[in-house]
Structure formats: C-alpha cells, structure tokens
Amino acid sequence: MMKLGSSSWLLVLSFLDIVHAAGNEEDVLVETAGITTGDTVERVAYQCTFRNLWTEARQPVNFPSELGRWAGPILWTHTLQFQPWVHSRGVTRGVEKLAEDGFTDVLVQEMMQQGAQVKDYQEYEQAQFFVSQTNFVHIPPIEADFTYPYLSMMAGMQPSPDWYTGFYSYWLIDEYSRTWYDHIKIQVKPWDAGTDAGQTYTALESDLDPPLNAERFIPRNAPPGGELLDPTGETVPNVGELECFLVVGEQDLILPDCDWFANPCCNETDTVSCGATLPNGAPPQISPEYAQVLDGGTTVDDSLTTAQKLSRLEEIAGEMRQLADEVDALVQGLREDDGEGTTGSSITRRRGRSMTKIFEVGKWTCMFR
C-alpha cells in the first residue's frame, strides 16, 4: 500500500520503546524506527488516526453525554520557531479560539502567517465529531521533512470554557538511530488554555484579563467540582490517543471507515483470524485505555493479547445481538397481546460490521455498538 521511489531503499529497524515524552508531558506508548534520514525518498508523510478516550465511564462527573465532542483535531509539522502553545506560557489567539469556541480558522491563519516555519497542516475533514457517535476519526496524511521534523496536535474539548487536548513539538526522528519513526502512538491529557475562568463544562463565558498560562490538568489543578477526574477522584485520565504510520512516496494509505490501525482485519469478514498486520508488518496493539472505551467502560485485563481482546469484543457484540433479539420477541409479544401486530414498529436496526443497534421499548432508548 506504500509506494517507494526508484532510488528509495529502506533500512527498517525492529524495536519498540515505551517512553515518556518529557517535553510536553504526554504518554508515548509506541515509537518504532523506520527509514534513515540519509535515505533518498520522494516524500515523507504520516497517516494518523485520533481516538477518543474521554467517556462518562472514565470521567463521570457531569460528563456531557449528548453534547460531548472534539473540535478538530488538527495536526501541523513545523520548526521550533512556531509553537502556539507550550506548558506554562500564554497561548495564541488561534489556540484560544479552538479551545473556547471549537474553530480552527484563526490557528490556521497563524500558521499561514508564519510562512517558512510551518511545513503542512491537516485536520479532520468534518471539523468535529461527537464522542457519542464514534470513537475515532482519520486525519489526512501530513507531510514532514528534515527542516520541519516536529509534529504538534490540538483538539478543542466541547463544551468547555477553554479546555483542549494535544501535544506539541514531538520530534519525528529518533535521536540515536537518526531514523524517521514509522509508527507512533501518543496519548494526551486535557489542558487549560488559561483564557477563561469557567470551572465546569457548561460554564458561562468569563474571559480572564490578563489571561493565565496554559496548564495540563492534574488532580491539584483540576476543576473543583470533579470534572475530568477518574471515578476515584485521584487522577486525570488521558482523553485522547493519536496513532500514526509513516508513508513514503506519493501514494497514501487508503483507510477503510473502520479503525484499521486498531484492527487491520476490521473491514474483513473474519475480523478475528484474518491475519492482517499493520503497515510496518507488526501486529496491532490496542492500548488498555482504548480497550476500556471499546468495552463500554469495563476495565480490560492488560495481560490479554490483542487477539483475545478482539475476541472478547466479538463476544460482547454477540451478547448484544442476542439481547436485541430477545427484546424484539418481547415487543412482538406485547404487540400481539394488544392486537397491533407488527404495524408501526418503533424498532430499527442496522446489522453488519458497525454492529450498531438503536431501538425503543416503552420509555427506554438503547444503543448498542
């Protein structure tokens, strides 16, 4: 699925590191080295998928179930001379607008004005997504090169006073082997832009003048009402995850509508034993946090293999289908008792790969994914 130039020979190194990115205090779960910086290539780009980890099960206090959404996400590659936000410094107007209002236009204008300091930017084509409707979105490939080897990401948390998530100035080149990473996975925390005094998701606008510095939320500075904290109230969980693969040459990866990086078999009939691997030939690894999201909030044992986790998710889906069939039968029986037959049934269902079911029984509305 990748196309290499005629003079493009790859040196592939097989190692996996679990490290902590001290620069912007985010969790880097995967860094796998790919082509060397000395190789001649037509183009270096990264195909990325952003996953939501912000859920009611993980951060239950006043969670905005129906309104919760991510604005963006937006990525950009750049030099160190362009950093619209860093820890303990004031943010730019573009960061403020994305964090407060959910729009990327001013941030994009700032990138355009920087000229030689920004190589490329890409954002989710539909500008935002509701966390109740999907767990992930694909972002168009973003280009990098030796002059612009740093990657940053931002997504506005909506609704919120001025909260967002992301990371800044991640170096895409391994400093020891001088190779481009061919696979990275980074989990991100919620941040406070410091431009609004609100302390709840739906607080009224209350601009700070002068504004404060940007801060990553930790238990000490988390909202006093408990928003953003985990069920124990002791930690601030990660709220997002970005996974990217290196693309060399002009042909980009063509991703299906499903979360292909989490499960390369997701668009196959047999999603458990099809045997497909990731673009770099490695097996997929679902993070424990994302497995928890997929499992509806139930903690997943991290000792399970990826295949076991996927098998468990298939079992859960089967149980949901069985439950839906039982509810179908129950509703049909009630209608027959009332003499209604099946006319005007309020049950609608969409079976298949998405495994999404929505149906109504009396005053209950149920959605299974």
Coordinates of C-alpha atoms in Angstrom, one line a residue:
M1 CA 0.0 0.0 0.0
M2 CA 3.1 2.3 0.2
K3 CA 4.9 3.3 -3.0
L4 CA 8.6 3.9 -2.8
G5 CA 10.7 6.0 -5.3
S6 CA 13.1 4.1 -7.6
S7 CA 16.0 5.2 -5.5
S8 CA 14.3 4.7 -2.2
W9 CA 15.8 1.8 -0.2
L10 CA 14.6 1.4 3.3
L11 CA 16.5 0.4 6.4
V12 CA 13.9 -1.0 8.8
L13 CA 14.8 -1.4 12.4
S14 CA 12.7 -3.5 14.7
F15 CA 12.4 -2.2 18.1
L16 CA 9.7 -1.0 20.4
D17 CA 10.1 1.6 23.2
I18 CA 7.7 2.6 25.9
V19 CA 8.9 6.1 27.0
H20 CA 7.6 9.3 28.4
A21 CA 7.8 12.5 26.4
A22 CA 9.2 14.9 28.9
G23 CA 8.9 17.8 26.6
N24 CA 5.2 18.1 26.7
E25 CA 4.4 15.6 29.4
E26 CA 2.3 13.3 27.2
D27 CA 2.4 9.5 27.2
V28 CA 4.2 8.0 24.1
L29 CA 3.2 4.3 24.0
V30 CA 4.9 3.3 20.8
E31 CA 7.9 4.5 18.9
T32 CA 9.2 2.2 16.1
A33 CA 12.0 3.3 13.8
G34 CA 11.6 3.3 10.0
I35 CA 13.7 4.8 7.2
T36 CA 17.0 6.5 7.9
T37 CA 17.4 10.2 7.5
G38 CA 20.1 9.6 4.9
D39 CA 17.8 7.7 2.5
T40 CA 16.6 9.5 -0.6
V41 CA 12.8 9.5 -0.7
E42 CA 10.3 11.4 -2.7
R43 CA 8.1 12.3 0.2
V44 CA 7.7 11.7 4.0
A45 CA 4.2 11.8 5.4
Y46 CA 2.2 10.4 8.3
Q47 CA -1.2 8.9 8.2
C48 CA -2.9 9.3 11.6
T49 CA -6.0 8.2 13.4
F50 CA -7.3 10.1 16.5
R51 CA -9.2 8.1 19.1
N52 CA -11.4 9.3 21.9
L53 CA -10.7 8.3 25.4
W54 CA -13.0 10.9 27.1
T55 CA -16.0 8.9 28.3
E56 CA -18.5 9.0 31.1
A57 CA -17.1 5.8 32.5
R58 CA -13.6 7.2 32.7
Q59 CA -14.5 10.8 33.8
P60 CA -18.1 10.6 35.1
V61 CA -18.6 13.9 36.9
N62 CA -21.1 16.0 34.9
F63 CA -20.0 14.3 31.7
P64 CA -21.8 16.0 28.7
S65 CA -23.2 12.7 27.2
E66 CA -25.2 14.2 24.4
L67 CA -23.0 17.3 23.7
G68 CA -19.5 16.0 24.2
R69 CA -17.4 16.4 21.1
W70 CA -13.9 17.1 19.8
A71 CA -13.4 20.2 17.6
G72 CA -10.7 19.3 15.1
P73 CA -8.4 17.5 15.6
I74 CA -5.7 19.5 13.7
L75 CA -2.1 18.5 13.1
W76 CA 0.8 20.6 11.9
T77 CA 4.5 20.0 11.1
H78 CA 6.9 22.8 11.9
T79 CA 10.2 24.2 13.2
L80 CA 10.7 25.0 16.8
Q81 CA 10.1 28.7 16.0
F82 CA 6.4 28.1 15.7
Q83 CA 4.8 26.9 19.0
P84 CA 1.4 28.5 19.6
W85 CA 1.1 26.8 22.9
V86 CA 3.6 25.3 25.4
H87 CA 3.3 24.5 29.1
S88 CA 3.4 27.4 31.4
R89 CA 3.2 30.1 28.7
G90 CA 0.4 32.1 27.2
V91 CA -1.4 30.7 24.2
T92 CA -2.0 32.4 20.9
R93 CA -5.4 33.7 19.8
G94 CA -5.8 30.7 17.5
V95 CA -5.4 28.3 20.4
E96 CA -7.8 30.4 22.4
K97 CA -10.5 30.2 19.7
L98 CA -10.2 26.5 19.2
A99 CA -10.2 25.8 22.9
E100 CA -13.2 28.1 23.7
D101 CA -15.3 28.1 20.5
G102 CA -14.2 25.0 18.6
F103 CA -13.0 26.7 15.4
T104 CA -9.6 26.2 13.8
D105 CA -9.7 29.2 11.4
V106 CA -7.6 31.6 13.4
L107 CA -5.0 28.9 14.2
V108 CA -4.7 28.1 10.5
Q109 CA -4.3 31.8 9.8
E110 CA -1.4 31.9 12.3
M111 CA 0.2 29.0 10.5
M112 CA -0.1 30.7 7.1
Q113 CA 1.4 33.9 8.5
Q114 CA 4.4 32.0 9.8
G115 CA 5.3 31.1 6.3
A116 CA 8.7 29.3 6.5
Q117 CA 8.1 27.9 10.0
V118 CA 5.2 25.6 9.1
K119 CA 5.5 22.8 6.5
D120 CA 2.0 21.4 6.5
Y121 CA -1.2 21.2 8.4
Q122 CA -4.2 18.7 8.2
E123 CA -7.4 18.5 10.1
Y124 CA -10.4 16.2 10.4
E125 CA -12.4 16.9 7.2
Q126 CA -15.7 17.3 9.1
A127 CA -14.2 19.7 11.6
Q128 CA -15.6 18.0 14.7
F129 CA -17.1 14.7 15.9
F130 CA -19.4 13.7 18.8
V131 CA -18.0 11.2 21.2
S132 CA -21.4 9.5 21.5
Q133 CA -21.3 8.7 17.7
T134 CA -17.8 7.5 17.1
N135 CA -14.6 6.6 18.9
F136 CA -12.2 7.6 16.2
V137 CA -11.6 9.7 13.1
H138 CA -9.0 9.5 10.3
I139 CA -6.9 12.6 9.5
P140 CA -5.5 13.2 6.0
P141 CA -1.7 12.4 5.6
I142 CA 0.5 15.2 6.9
E143 CA 4.0 15.8 5.3
A144 CA 7.3 16.4 7.1
D145 CA 10.9 16.7 6.1
F146 CA 14.3 17.4 7.7
T147 CA 13.6 21.1 8.0
Y148 CA 10.2 20.5 9.6
P149 CA 10.6 17.4 11.7
Y150 CA 8.3 18.4 14.6
L151 CA 4.6 17.3 14.9
S152 CA 2.0 19.0 17.0
M153 CA -1.7 18.2 17.5
M154 CA -4.6 20.0 19.1
A155 CA -8.3 19.3 19.6
G156 CA -10.8 21.5 21.4
M157 CA -12.9 19.9 24.1
Q158 CA -16.5 20.9 23.6
P159 CA -18.4 22.0 25.6
S160 CA -15.9 23.6 27.9
P161 CA -14.7 27.1 29.0
D162 CA -11.3 26.8 27.3
W163 CA -10.2 23.2 27.6
Y164 CA -8.4 21.2 24.9
T165 CA -6.1 18.3 24.4
G166 CA -3.0 17.7 22.3
F167 CA 0.8 17.7 22.3
Y168 CA 3.5 20.0 20.9
S169 CA 6.8 19.7 19.1
Y170 CA 7.1 15.9 19.0
W171 CA 10.3 15.1 17.1
L172 CA 9.6 12.5 14.4
I173 CA 13.2 11.5 14.1
D174 CA 14.9 9.1 16.6
E175 CA 17.8 11.0 18.1
Y176 CA 20.0 7.9 18.4
S177 CA 19.5 6.0 15.1
R178 CA 18.6 9.1 13.0
T179 CA 15.6 7.3 11.6
W180 CA 12.1 8.6 10.9
Y181 CA 9.6 6.8 13.2
D182 CA 7.4 4.5 11.1
H183 CA 4.9 4.0 13.9
I184 CA 4.0 6.2 16.9
K185 CA 1.1 6.2 19.4
I186 CA 0.7 9.1 21.8
Q187 CA -1.9 9.5 24.5
V188 CA -2.9 13.0 25.5
K189 CA -4.2 14.8 28.6
P190 CA -6.7 17.6 28.9
W191 CA -5.3 21.1 29.1
D192 CA -6.5 24.5 30.3
A193 CA -5.7 27.4 27.8
G194 CA -5.9 29.9 30.7
T195 CA -8.2 32.3 28.8
D196 CA -11.5 31.7 30.6
A197 CA -12.3 31.4 34.3
G198 CA -15.0 28.7 33.9
Q199 CA -14.8 25.6 36.1
T200 CA -17.5 23.4 34.5
Y201 CA -18.2 22.0 31.1
T202 CA -21.1 24.4 30.5
A203 CA -19.9 27.4 32.5
L204 CA -20.9 30.8 31.1
E205 CA -18.2 32.8 29.3
S206 CA -15.9 34.5 31.8
D207 CA -12.8 35.8 30.0
L208 CA -9.6 36.2 32.0
D209 CA -7.8 39.6 31.7
P210 CA -5.0 39.2 31.7
P211 CA -5.0 35.5 30.7
L212 CA -3.1 32.9 32.6
N213 CA -0.5 30.4 31.2
A214 CA -1.5 27.1 29.6
E215 CA -1.5 24.2 32.1
R216 CA -2.1 20.5 31.8
F217 CA -4.8 19.3 34.2
I218 CA -3.6 17.2 37.1
P219 CA -5.5 16.4 40.3
R220 CA -4.1 19.5 42.0
N221 CA -5.5 22.0 39.5
A222 CA -8.5 20.0 38.2
P223 CA -11.9 21.7 38.3
P224 CA -13.1 21.8 41.9
G225 CA -16.4 20.0 41.1
G226 CA -14.6 16.9 39.9
E227 CA -14.9 17.3 36.2
L228 CA -12.1 15.5 34.3
L229 CA -11.2 13.3 37.2
D230 CA -11.5 9.5 37.2
P231 CA -14.2 7.7 39.2
T232 CA -11.8 7.6 42.2
G233 CA -11.2 11.3 42.0
E234 CA -7.5 10.7 42.3
T235 CA -6.2 11.0 38.7
V236 CA -6.9 12.9 35.5
P237 CA -7.1 10.2 32.8
N238 CA -5.9 10.6 29.2
V239 CA -8.6 11.9 27.0
G240 CA -7.3 11.0 23.5
E241 CA -4.9 8.9 21.5
L242 CA -3.1 9.6 18.2
E243 CA -1.7 6.7 16.2
C244 CA 0.4 7.4 13.1
F245 CA 2.2 5.4 10.4
L246 CA 4.9 6.6 8.1
V247 CA 4.0 6.9 4.4
V248 CA 6.9 7.1 1.9
G249 CA 6.4 8.1 -1.7
E250 CA 3.4 9.7 -3.3
Q251 CA 0.8 7.0 -2.6
D252 CA -1.0 7.4 0.7
L253 CA -2.6 4.6 2.7
I254 CA -6.2 4.1 1.8
L255 CA -8.0 3.5 5.1
P256 CA -11.5 2.0 5.4
D257 CA -14.2 3.6 7.5
C258 CA -13.3 1.4 10.4
D259 CA -10.4 1.8 12.9
W260 CA -7.9 -0.1 10.7
F261 CA -4.8 0.7 12.8
A262 CA -6.5 -0.9 15.9
N263 CA -7.6 -3.9 13.9
P264 CA -6.3 -4.4 10.4
C265 CA -9.0 -7.0 9.9
C266 CA -11.8 -4.7 10.7
N267 CA -13.0 -4.5 7.1
E268 CA -12.7 -8.3 6.6
T269 CA -15.5 -10.8 7.0
D270 CA -13.4 -12.7 9.6
T271 CA -12.3 -10.0 12.0
V272 CA -10.6 -12.3 14.4
S273 CA -8.3 -14.6 12.4
C274 CA -7.8 -12.9 9.1
G275 CA -4.1 -12.4 9.9
A276 CA -3.7 -8.9 8.5
T277 CA -0.9 -6.8 10.1
L278 CA -0.1 -3.1 10.4
P279 CA 1.6 -1.1 7.6
N280 CA 5.0 -1.8 9.1
G281 CA 4.3 -5.6 9.4
A282 CA 3.7 -5.6 13.1
P283 CA 0.6 -6.9 14.9
P284 CA -1.8 -4.3 16.2
Q285 CA -1.7 -3.4 19.9
I286 CA -4.8 -1.9 21.5
S287 CA -4.0 0.2 24.5
P288 CA -5.7 -0.7 27.8
E289 CA -7.4 2.7 27.8
Y290 CA -8.9 2.3 24.4
A291 CA -9.9 -1.3 25.1
Q292 CA -11.7 0.1 28.1
V293 CA -13.6 2.5 25.8
L294 CA -14.5 -0.3 23.4
D295 CA -15.6 -2.4 26.2
G296 CA -18.1 0.2 27.3
G297 CA -16.2 1.3 30.4
T298 CA -15.3 -2.1 31.8
T299 CA -11.6 -2.4 32.6
V300 CA -9.9 -4.8 30.3
D301 CA -7.1 -7.0 31.7
D302 CA -3.8 -5.7 30.1
S303 CA -2.4 -9.2 30.2
L304 CA -4.7 -10.3 27.4
T305 CA -3.3 -10.5 23.9
T306 CA -4.8 -8.3 21.1
A307 CA -6.5 -11.3 19.6
Q308 CA -8.1 -12.2 23.0
K309 CA -9.3 -8.6 23.4
L310 CA -10.8 -8.6 19.9
S311 CA -12.4 -12.0 20.6
R312 CA -13.9 -10.6 23.8
L313 CA -15.3 -7.6 22.0
E314 CA -16.9 -10.0 19.4
E315 CA -18.4 -12.0 22.3
I316 CA -19.9 -8.8 23.7
A317 CA -21.3 -7.9 20.3
G318 CA -22.9 -11.3 20.1
E319 CA -24.4 -10.9 23.5
M320 CA -25.9 -7.6 22.4
R321 CA -27.3 -9.1 19.3
Q322 CA -28.9 -11.8 21.4
L323 CA -30.3 -9.3 23.8
A324 CA -31.7 -7.3 20.9
D325 CA -33.4 -10.4 19.5
E326 CA -34.9 -11.1 22.9
V327 CA -36.3 -7.6 23.1
D328 CA -37.7 -8.0 19.6
A329 CA -39.5 -11.1 20.7
L330 CA -40.8 -9.3 23.9
V331 CA -42.1 -6.3 21.9
Q332 CA -43.7 -8.6 19.3
G333 CA -45.5 -10.5 22.1
L334 CA -46.7 -7.3 23.6
R335 CA -48.0 -6.0 20.3
E336 CA -49.8 -9.3 19.6
D337 CA -51.4 -9.1 23.1
D338 CA -52.6 -5.6 22.2
G339 CA -53.7 -6.7 18.8
E340 CA -51.3 -4.3 17.0
G341 CA -49.4 -6.9 15.1
T342 CA -46.1 -5.6 13.7
T343 CA -47.5 -2.4 12.1
G344 CA -45.7 0.8 13.1
S345 CA -42.9 -1.0 14.9
S346 CA -40.5 1.5 16.5
I347 CA -37.6 -0.9 16.4
T348 CA -35.0 0.0 13.9
R349 CA -31.7 -1.9 13.5
R350 CA -28.6 -1.9 11.4
R351 CA -26.6 -5.1 11.5
G352 CA -23.3 -5.7 9.9
R353 CA -19.8 -4.5 10.5
S354 CA -20.7 -1.5 12.5
M355 CA -22.8 -3.6 14.9
T356 CA -24.9 -0.6 15.8
K357 CA -28.4 -1.1 17.1
I358 CA -30.9 1.5 18.2
F359 CA -34.3 0.6 19.4
E360 CA -37.0 1.9 21.7
V361 CA -39.0 -0.1 24.2
G362 CA -41.6 2.0 26.1
K363 CA -39.6 4.8 27.6
W364 CA -36.2 3.2 27.1
T365 CA -33.9 4.0 24.3
C366 CA -31.0 1.7 23.8
M367 CA -27.9 1.9 21.6
F368 CA -25.5 -1.0 21.2
R369 CA -22.2 -0.7 19.3

